[in-house]
PDB file of C-alpha atoms in Angstrom:
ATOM      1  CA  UNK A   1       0.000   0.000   0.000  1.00 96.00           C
ATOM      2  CA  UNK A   2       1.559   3.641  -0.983  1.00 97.00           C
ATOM      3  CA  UNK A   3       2.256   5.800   2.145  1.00 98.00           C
ATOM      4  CA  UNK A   4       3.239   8.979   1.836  1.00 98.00           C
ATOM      5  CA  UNK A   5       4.302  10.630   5.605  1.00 98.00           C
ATOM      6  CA  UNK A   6       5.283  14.466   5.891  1.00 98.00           C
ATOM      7  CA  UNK A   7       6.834  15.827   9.568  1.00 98.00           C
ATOM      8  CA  UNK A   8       9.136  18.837  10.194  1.00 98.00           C
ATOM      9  CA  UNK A   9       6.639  21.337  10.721  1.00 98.00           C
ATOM     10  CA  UNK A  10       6.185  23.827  12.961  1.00 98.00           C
ATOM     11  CA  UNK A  11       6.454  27.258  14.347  1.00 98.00           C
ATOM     12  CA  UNK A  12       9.010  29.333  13.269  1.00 98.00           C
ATOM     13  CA  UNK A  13       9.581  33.300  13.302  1.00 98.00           C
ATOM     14  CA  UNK A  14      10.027  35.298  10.173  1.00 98.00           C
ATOM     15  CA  UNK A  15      13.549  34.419   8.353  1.00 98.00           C
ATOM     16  CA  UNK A  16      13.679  31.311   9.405  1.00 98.00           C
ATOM     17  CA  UNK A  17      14.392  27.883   8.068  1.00 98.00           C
ATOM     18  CA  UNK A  18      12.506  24.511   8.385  1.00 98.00           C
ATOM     19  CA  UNK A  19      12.678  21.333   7.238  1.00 98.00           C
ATOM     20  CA  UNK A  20      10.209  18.904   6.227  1.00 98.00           C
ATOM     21  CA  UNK A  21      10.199  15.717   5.465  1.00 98.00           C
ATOM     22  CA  UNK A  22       8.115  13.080   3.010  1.00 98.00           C
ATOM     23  CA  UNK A  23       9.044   9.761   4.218  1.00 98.00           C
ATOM     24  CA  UNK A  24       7.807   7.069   1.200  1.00 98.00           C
ATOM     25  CA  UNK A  25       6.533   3.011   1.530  1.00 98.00           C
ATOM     26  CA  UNK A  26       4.573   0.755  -0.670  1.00 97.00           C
ATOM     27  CA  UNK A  27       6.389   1.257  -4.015  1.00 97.00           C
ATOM     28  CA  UNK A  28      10.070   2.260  -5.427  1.00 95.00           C
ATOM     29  CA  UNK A  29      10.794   5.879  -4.588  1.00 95.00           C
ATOM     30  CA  UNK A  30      13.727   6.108  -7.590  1.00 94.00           C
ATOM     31  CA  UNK A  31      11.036   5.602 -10.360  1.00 94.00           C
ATOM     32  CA  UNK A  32       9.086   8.206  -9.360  1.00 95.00           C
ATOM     33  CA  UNK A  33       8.344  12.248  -9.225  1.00 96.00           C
ATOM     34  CA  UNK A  34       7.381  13.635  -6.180  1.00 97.00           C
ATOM     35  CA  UNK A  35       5.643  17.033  -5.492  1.00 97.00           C
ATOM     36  CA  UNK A  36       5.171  19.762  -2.330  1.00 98.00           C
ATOM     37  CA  UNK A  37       1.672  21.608  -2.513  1.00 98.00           C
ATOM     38  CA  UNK A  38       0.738  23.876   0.496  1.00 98.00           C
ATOM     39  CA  UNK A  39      -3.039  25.118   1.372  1.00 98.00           C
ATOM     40  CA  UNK A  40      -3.224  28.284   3.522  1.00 97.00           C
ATOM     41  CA  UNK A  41      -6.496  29.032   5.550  1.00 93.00           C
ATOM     42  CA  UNK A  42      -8.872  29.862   3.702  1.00 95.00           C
ATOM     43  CA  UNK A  43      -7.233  29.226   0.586  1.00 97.00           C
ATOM     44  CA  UNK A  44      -6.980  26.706  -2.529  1.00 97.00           C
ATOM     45  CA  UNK A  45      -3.974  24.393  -2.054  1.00 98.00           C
ATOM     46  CA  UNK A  46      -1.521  25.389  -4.778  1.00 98.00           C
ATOM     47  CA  UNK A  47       1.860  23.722  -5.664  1.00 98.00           C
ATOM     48  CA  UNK A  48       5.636  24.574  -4.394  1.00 98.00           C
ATOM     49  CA  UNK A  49       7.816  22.626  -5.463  1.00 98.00           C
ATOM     50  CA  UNK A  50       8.296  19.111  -7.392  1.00 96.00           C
ATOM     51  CA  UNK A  51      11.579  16.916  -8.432  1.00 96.00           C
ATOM     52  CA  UNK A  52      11.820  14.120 -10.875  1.00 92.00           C
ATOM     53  CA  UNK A  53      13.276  10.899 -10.427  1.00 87.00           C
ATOM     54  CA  UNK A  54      16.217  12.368 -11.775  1.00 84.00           C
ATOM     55  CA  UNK A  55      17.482  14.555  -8.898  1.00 75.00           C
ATOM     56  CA  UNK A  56      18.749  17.089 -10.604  1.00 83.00           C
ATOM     57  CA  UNK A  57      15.164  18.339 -12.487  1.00 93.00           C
ATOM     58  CA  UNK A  58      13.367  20.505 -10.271  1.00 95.00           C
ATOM     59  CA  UNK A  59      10.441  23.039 -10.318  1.00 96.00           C
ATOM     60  CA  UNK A  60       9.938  25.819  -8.189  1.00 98.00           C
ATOM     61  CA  UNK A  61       6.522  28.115  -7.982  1.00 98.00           C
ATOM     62  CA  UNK A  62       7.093  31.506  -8.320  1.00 97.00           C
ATOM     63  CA  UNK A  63       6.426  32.236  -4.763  1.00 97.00           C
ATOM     64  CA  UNK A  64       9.281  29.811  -3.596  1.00 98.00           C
ATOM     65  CA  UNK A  65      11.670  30.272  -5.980  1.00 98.00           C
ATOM     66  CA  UNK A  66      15.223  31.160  -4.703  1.00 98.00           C
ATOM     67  CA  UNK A  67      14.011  30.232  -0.745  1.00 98.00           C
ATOM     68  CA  UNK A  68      13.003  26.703  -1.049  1.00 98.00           C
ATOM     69  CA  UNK A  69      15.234  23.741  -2.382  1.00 98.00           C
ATOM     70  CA  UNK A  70      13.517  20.105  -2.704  1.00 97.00           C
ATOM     71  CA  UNK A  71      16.233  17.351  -2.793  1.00 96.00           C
ATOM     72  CA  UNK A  72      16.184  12.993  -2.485  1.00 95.00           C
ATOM     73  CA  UNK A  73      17.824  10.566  -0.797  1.00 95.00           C
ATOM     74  CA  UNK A  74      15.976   6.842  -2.285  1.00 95.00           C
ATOM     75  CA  UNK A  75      18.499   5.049  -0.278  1.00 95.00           C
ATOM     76  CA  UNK A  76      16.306   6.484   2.839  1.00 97.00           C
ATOM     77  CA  UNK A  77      12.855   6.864   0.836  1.00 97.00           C
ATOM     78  CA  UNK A  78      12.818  10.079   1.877  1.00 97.00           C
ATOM     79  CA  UNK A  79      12.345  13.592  -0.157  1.00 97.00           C
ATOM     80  CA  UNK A  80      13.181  16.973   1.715  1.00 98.00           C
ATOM     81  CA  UNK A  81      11.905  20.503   1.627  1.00 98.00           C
ATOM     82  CA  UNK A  82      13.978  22.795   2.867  1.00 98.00           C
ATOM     83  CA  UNK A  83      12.765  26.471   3.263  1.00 98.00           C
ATOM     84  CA  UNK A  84      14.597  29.186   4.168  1.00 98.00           C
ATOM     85  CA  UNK A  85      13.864  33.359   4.326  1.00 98.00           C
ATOM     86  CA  UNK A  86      10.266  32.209   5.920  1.00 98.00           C
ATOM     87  CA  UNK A  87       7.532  34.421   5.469  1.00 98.00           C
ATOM     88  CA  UNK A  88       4.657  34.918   6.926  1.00 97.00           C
ATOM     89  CA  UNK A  89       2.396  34.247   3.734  1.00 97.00           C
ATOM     90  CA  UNK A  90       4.175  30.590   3.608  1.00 98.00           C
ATOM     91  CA  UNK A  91       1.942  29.360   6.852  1.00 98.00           C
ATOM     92  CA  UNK A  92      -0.122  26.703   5.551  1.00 98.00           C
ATOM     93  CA  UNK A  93      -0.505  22.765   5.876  1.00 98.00           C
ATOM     94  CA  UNK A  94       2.802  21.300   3.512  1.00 98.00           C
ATOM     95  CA  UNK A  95       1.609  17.818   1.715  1.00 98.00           C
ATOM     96  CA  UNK A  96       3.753  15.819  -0.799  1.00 98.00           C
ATOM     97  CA  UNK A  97       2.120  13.649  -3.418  1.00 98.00           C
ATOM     98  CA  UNK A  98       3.477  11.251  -5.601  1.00 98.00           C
ATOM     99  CA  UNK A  99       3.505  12.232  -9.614  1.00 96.00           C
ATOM    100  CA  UNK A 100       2.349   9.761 -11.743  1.00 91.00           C
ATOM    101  CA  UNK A 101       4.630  10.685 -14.399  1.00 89.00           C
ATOM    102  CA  UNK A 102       8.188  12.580 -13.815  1.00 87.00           C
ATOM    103  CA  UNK A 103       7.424  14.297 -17.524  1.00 88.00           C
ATOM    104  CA  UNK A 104       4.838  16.239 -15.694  1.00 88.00           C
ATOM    105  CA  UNK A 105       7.096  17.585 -13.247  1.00 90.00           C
ATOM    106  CA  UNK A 106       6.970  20.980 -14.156  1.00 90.00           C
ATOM    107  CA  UNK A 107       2.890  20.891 -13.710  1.00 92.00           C
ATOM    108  CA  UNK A 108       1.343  21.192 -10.542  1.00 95.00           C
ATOM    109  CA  UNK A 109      -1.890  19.909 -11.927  1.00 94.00           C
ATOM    110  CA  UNK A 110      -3.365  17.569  -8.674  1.00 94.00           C
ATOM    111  CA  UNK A 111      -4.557  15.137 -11.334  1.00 94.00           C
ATOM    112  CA  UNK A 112      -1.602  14.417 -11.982  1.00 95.00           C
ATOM    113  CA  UNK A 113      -0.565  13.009  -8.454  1.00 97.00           C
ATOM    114  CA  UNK A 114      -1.766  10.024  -7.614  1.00 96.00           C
ATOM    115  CA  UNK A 115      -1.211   9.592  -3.431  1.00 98.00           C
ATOM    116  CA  UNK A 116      -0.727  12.169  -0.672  1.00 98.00           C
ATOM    117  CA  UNK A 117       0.153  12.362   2.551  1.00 98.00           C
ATOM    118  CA  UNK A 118      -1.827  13.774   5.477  1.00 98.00           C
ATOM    119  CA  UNK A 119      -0.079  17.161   5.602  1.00 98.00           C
ATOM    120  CA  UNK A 120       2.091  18.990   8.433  1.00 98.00           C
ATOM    121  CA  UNK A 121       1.377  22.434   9.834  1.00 98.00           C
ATOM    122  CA  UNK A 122       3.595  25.004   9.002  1.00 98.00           C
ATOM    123  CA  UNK A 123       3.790  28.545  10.950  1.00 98.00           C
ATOM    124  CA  UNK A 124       5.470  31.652  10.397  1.00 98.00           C
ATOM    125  CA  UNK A 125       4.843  34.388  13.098  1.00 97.00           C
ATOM    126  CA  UNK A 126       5.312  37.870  11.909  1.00 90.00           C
TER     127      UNK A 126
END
């Protein structure tokens, strides 16, 4: 069965770094994409980041870009977020999702994920 497990958040004040953690079981994390989508109170969930399968693709949104950097380590089934230069606008619930298809990688259409994980709180006091 596909598991996808997210931890690392928390509270943090603003200009801070966290990191967070997707933690992978039930299937081969090397053959696949994996993606980073956020929702905010009272907001749509929208994506932040995604990597391929080959490390070294990577897609950033527009509102991450130059803080964030999403990495891989498949020996540990494990994909990391880490942000840095927190803002207060970046406090939402973090989820990673598995991408069907690593050619999609620089979509963050949700039909193109196929399992999430339950999400982990992330705050940024101002």
């Amino acid at each position: 069965q596909v598991h996808l497990v997210e931890s690392g958040g928390g509270l943090v004040q603003t200009g801070g770094s966290l990191r967070l953690s997707c933690v992978v079981s039930g299937f081969t994390l090397r053959d696949y994409g994996i993606g980073w989508f956020r929702q905010a109170p009272g907001k749509e969930r929208e994506g932040v980041s995604n990597i391929h399968w080959n490390e070294d693709l990577t897609y950033y949104s527009r509102a991450v870009r130059g803080r964030f950097t999403v990495s891989r380590d498949n020996a540990k089934n494990t994909v990391y977020l880490d942000m840095n230069s927190l803002k207060p606008e970046d406090t939402a619930v973090y989820y990673c999702a598995r991408l069907r298809d690593s050619r999609w990688y620089k979509y963050f259409t949700e039909r193109y994920y196929d399992a999430w994980g339950q999400g982990t709180q992330v705050t940024v006091s101002s």
